[in-house]
Tab-separated table of C-alpha atoms in Angstrom:
chain	number	residue	atom	x	y	z
A	103	MET	CA	169.877	141.567	175.275
A	104	LYS	CA	169.244	142.506	178.925
A	105	LEU	CA	166.000	141.188	180.765
A	106	VAL	CA	164.488	142.149	184.062
A	107	VAL	CA	163.257	138.933	185.290
A	108	GLY	CA	161.532	139.826	188.695
A	109	ASN	CA	164.453	141.422	190.680
A	110	LYS	CA	166.952	140.729	188.571
A	111	GLN	CA	168.771	140.962	185.327
A	112	LYS	CA	169.147	137.973	182.564
A	113	GLU	CA	170.771	137.855	179.339
A	114	ILE	CA	169.694	136.131	176.381
A	115	ASP	CA	170.278	136.630	172.244
A	116	ARG	CA	167.273	135.750	170.998
A	117	ILE	CA	163.636	135.814	171.613
A	118	PRO	CA	161.306	132.715	172.049
A	119	GLU	CA	158.991	132.027	168.816
A	120	PHE	CA	155.497	132.880	168.645
A	121	ASN	CA	153.108	133.464	166.290
A	122	ARG	CA	152.610	136.750	166.571
A	123	VAL	CA	154.902	139.422	168.421
A	124	GLU	CA	154.564	143.187	169.694
A	125	ILE	CA	156.669	145.715	171.098
A	126	ASP	CA	155.902	148.370	173.560
A	127	LEU	CA	158.723	150.789	173.394
A	128	GLY	CA	158.960	153.259	176.685
A	129	THR	CA	156.781	150.870	178.362
A	130	GLY	CA	157.419	152.166	181.927
A	131	ASP	CA	156.588	149.788	184.554
A	132	GLY	CA	155.285	147.507	182.120
A	133	ARG	CA	151.798	147.299	182.787
A	134	PHE	CA	150.236	147.454	179.348
A	135	VAL	CA	152.504	144.671	178.494
A	136	TYR	CA	151.467	142.627	181.314
A	137	LYS	CA	147.716	143.166	180.735
A	138	LYS	CA	147.986	142.310	177.189
A	139	ALA	CA	149.929	139.030	177.698
A	140	LEU	CA	147.348	138.138	180.224
A	141	GLU	CA	144.458	138.665	177.669
A	142	ASN	CA	146.576	137.210	174.604
A	143	PRO	CA	148.358	134.234	175.854
A	144	ASN	CA	149.830	132.948	172.163
A	145	THR	CA	151.312	136.402	171.231
A	146	LEU	CA	154.473	137.518	172.560
A	147	PHE	CA	154.849	140.847	174.607
A	148	ILE	CA	157.900	142.655	174.593
A	149	GLY	CA	158.248	145.958	176.853
A	150	ILE	CA	161.090	148.222	176.545
A	151	ASP	CA	162.366	151.124	178.843
A	152	PRO	CA	165.745	152.270	180.393
A	153	SER	CA	164.619	152.039	183.922
A	154	GLN	CA	165.462	148.610	185.586
A	155	LYS	CA	163.491	149.807	188.547
A	156	GLN	CA	160.108	150.570	186.586
A	157	LEU	CA	160.221	147.462	184.437
A	158	GLN	CA	160.584	145.374	187.991
A	159	ILE	CA	156.984	146.453	188.814
A	160	TYR	CA	155.143	144.211	186.524
A	161	SER	CA	158.004	141.991	185.995
A	162	LYS	CA	157.666	140.589	189.122
A	163	LYS	CA	153.850	140.049	188.496
A	164	ALA	CA	154.415	138.212	185.191
A	165	ASN	CA	157.039	136.376	187.391
A	166	ARG	CA	154.682	135.080	189.940
A	167	LYS	CA	151.991	134.620	187.252
A	168	LYS	CA	154.335	132.221	185.328
A	169	LEU	CA	153.756	134.279	181.923
A	170	ASP	CA	156.127	132.885	179.530
A	171	ASN	CA	154.910	135.318	176.800
A	172	THR	CA	156.405	138.462	178.454
A	173	LEU	CA	159.856	140.206	177.960
A	174	PHE	CA	160.988	143.184	179.811
A	175	VAL	CA	163.778	144.383	178.165
A	176	ILE	CA	166.323	147.402	179.011
A	177	GLY	CA	166.750	149.747	176.104
A	178	SER	CA	165.315	152.618	174.976
A	179	ILE	CA	165.341	154.465	171.352
A	180	GLU	CA	168.948	155.974	171.341
A	181	ILE	CA	169.948	151.862	172.135
A	182	LEU	CA	167.683	149.283	170.550
A	183	PRO	CA	168.493	145.941	171.151
A	184	PRO	CA	169.642	143.834	167.759
A	185	GLU	CA	167.804	140.616	168.936
A	186	LEU	CA	164.511	143.102	167.968
A	187	LYS	CA	165.170	143.747	164.610
A	188	ASN	CA	162.488	142.672	162.086
A	189	CYS	CA	160.697	140.913	165.170
A	190	ALA	CA	157.515	142.740	165.502
A	191	ASP	CA	154.293	142.503	164.267
A	192	LYS	CA	153.137	145.498	165.826
A	193	LEU	CA	154.933	148.464	167.922
A	194	ASN	CA	152.994	150.550	170.372
A	195	ILE	CA	154.147	154.069	171.658
A	196	ILE	CA	152.157	155.147	174.200
A	197	LEU	CA	152.259	158.501	175.331
A	198	PRO	CA	156.039	158.850	175.473
A	199	TRP	CA	157.834	161.400	177.025
A	200	GLY	CA	161.344	162.579	177.149
A	201	SER	CA	163.507	161.482	174.432
A	202	LEU	CA	160.874	159.370	172.964
A	203	LEU	CA	158.703	161.900	172.687
A	204	GLU	CA	161.050	164.169	171.195
A	205	SER	CA	162.153	161.562	168.483
A	206	ILE	CA	158.775	161.456	167.242
A	207	VAL	CA	157.856	164.801	167.115
A	208	LYS	CA	160.639	166.191	165.345
A	209	PRO	CA	161.483	162.696	163.214
A	210	THR	CA	164.712	162.279	161.207
A	211	LYS	CA	164.864	159.543	159.057
A	212	ASN	CA	167.779	157.834	161.268
A	213	THR	CA	164.547	157.782	163.978
A	214	ILE	CA	162.062	156.531	161.227
A	215	SER	CA	164.569	154.128	160.452
A	216	LYS	CA	165.226	152.568	163.929
A	217	LEU	CA	161.288	152.075	164.165
A	218	LEU	CA	161.246	150.318	161.132
A	219	GLY	CA	163.805	148.438	161.961
A	220	LEU	CA	161.990	146.444	164.509
A	221	LEU	CA	158.887	145.814	162.320
A	222	LYS	CA	158.643	142.211	160.227
A	223	LYS	CA	157.266	143.287	156.631
A	224	ASP	CA	153.841	144.678	156.749
A	225	GLY	CA	154.215	144.961	160.477
A	226	GLU	CA	152.604	148.422	162.075
A	227	ILE	CA	153.121	151.471	164.395
A	228	GLU	CA	150.693	152.726	166.365
A	229	MET	CA	151.625	156.137	168.533
A	230	ILE	CA	149.442	158.056	170.914
A	231	PHE	CA	150.765	161.015	171.684
A	232	GLY	CA	150.554	164.840	173.005
A	233	TYR	CA	152.146	167.724	174.747
A	234	ASP	CA	151.147	168.820	178.363
A	235	PRO	CA	153.093	172.347	179.277
A	236	ASN	CA	152.987	171.101	183.058
A	237	PHE	CA	155.275	168.187	181.483
A	238	ASP	CA	156.828	168.667	178.535
A	239	VAL	CA	157.910	172.524	178.569
A	240	LYS	CA	161.227	172.016	180.329
A	241	ALA	CA	162.226	169.570	177.394
A	242	SER	CA	162.990	170.811	173.718
A	243	ILE	CA	159.561	169.561	172.827
A	244	PRO	CA	157.799	172.010	170.196
A	245	GLU	CA	153.913	172.690	171.192
A	246	ILE	CA	151.754	169.608	169.969
A	247	ASN	CA	148.767	170.743	167.883
A	248	LEU	CA	146.815	169.708	164.771
A	249	GLU	CA	148.260	171.361	162.744
A	250	TYR	CA	152.035	170.590	163.822
A	251	VAL	CA	151.116	167.292	163.608
A	252	GLU	CA	149.757	167.271	159.971
A	253	SER	CA	152.307	169.500	158.478
A	254	THR	CA	155.407	168.084	160.290
A	255	ILE	CA	154.704	164.626	161.918
A	256	ILE	CA	152.384	162.949	159.357
A	257	PRO	CA	154.920	163.929	156.126
A	258	ALA	CA	157.869	162.207	157.915
A	259	PHE	CA	156.032	158.928	158.887
A	260	SER	CA	154.272	158.798	155.830
A	261	GLU	CA	157.538	157.657	154.320
A	262	MET	CA	157.163	154.712	156.138
A	263	GLY	CA	154.288	153.676	154.787
A	264	ILE	CA	150.408	154.594	155.068
A	265	CYS	CA	149.670	156.740	157.998
A	266	THR	CA	146.211	157.473	159.384
A	267	LEU	CA	145.339	159.699	162.288
A	268	GLU	CA	143.000	159.807	165.112
A	269	ILE	CA	141.938	161.194	168.564
A	270	PRO	CA	142.181	158.639	170.980
A	271	LYS	CA	139.395	158.387	173.501
A	272	ASP	CA	140.509	157.296	177.602
A	273	LEU	CA	143.705	155.645	178.198
A	274	ASP	CA	143.817	152.845	180.540
A	275	THR	CA	147.901	152.988	181.125
A	276	THR	CA	149.784	153.754	184.886
A	277	TRP	CA	150.750	157.251	182.895
A	278	SER	CA	147.599	158.502	181.373
A	279	LYS	CA	146.084	158.380	185.029
A	280	LYS	CA	149.030	160.470	186.015
A	281	LEU	CA	148.093	163.050	183.216
A	282	LYS	CA	144.274	163.302	183.534
A	283	SER	CA	144.629	165.890	186.173
A	284	SER	CA	145.732	167.684	183.193
A	285	LYS	CA	143.052	168.878	180.748
A	286	LYS	CA	145.443	171.101	178.872
A	287	ARG	CA	147.106	167.866	177.111
A	288	GLU	CA	145.389	167.025	173.488
A	289	LEU	CA	146.370	163.420	172.182
A	290	PHE	CA	146.995	162.165	168.577
A	291	LYS	CA	146.872	158.725	167.404
A	292	LEU	CA	148.914	157.805	164.762
A	293	ASN	CA	148.870	154.402	162.906
A	294	ILE	CA	151.590	153.390	160.406
A	295	LYS	CA	151.122	150.295	158.026
A	296	ASN	CA	154.553	149.471	156.814
A	297	ILE	CA	155.021	148.858	153.337
A	298	LYS	CA	158.859	148.941	152.834
A	299	GLU	CA	160.096	145.533	151.612
């Protein structure tokens, strides 16, 4: 598994032992992971993103703070490190875009299986997503509205377990700040509790 540590890459074959593990898939610059790690020193936070350059931003800060409860991992929904199989108590997917957003809003059994494969038994997934024509129209993303979420996305993810829907308030992430200029993006939050063995 390839990690970004400051400006460098490092290989590890297993994750450190912590009582609780949370993954942020599509973490971008890793700000969410960094902030959560500062607030919760007994939880391991793993940020996954395909862009080494993006991961370096908060990996450097975590390095300077000597946070031993963060990992910044190079990966994606298409290529998830096998070392992370069944390791997470919680999987966060916050404001995905591109292929990750497409995987969520056009869910297949393969995608659902990959996400489920990251969780421990009784683990949970929290996904916050939405559609903005300024960002998503060029991708093959359907318009995401309440009707689409209830008719297509929830039934697919309900196969994983108990699925609940919320409408989230303001989010404190780097990506959400970039999107604030758009008033057209309606956000949805899905919580899925894994009940599979």
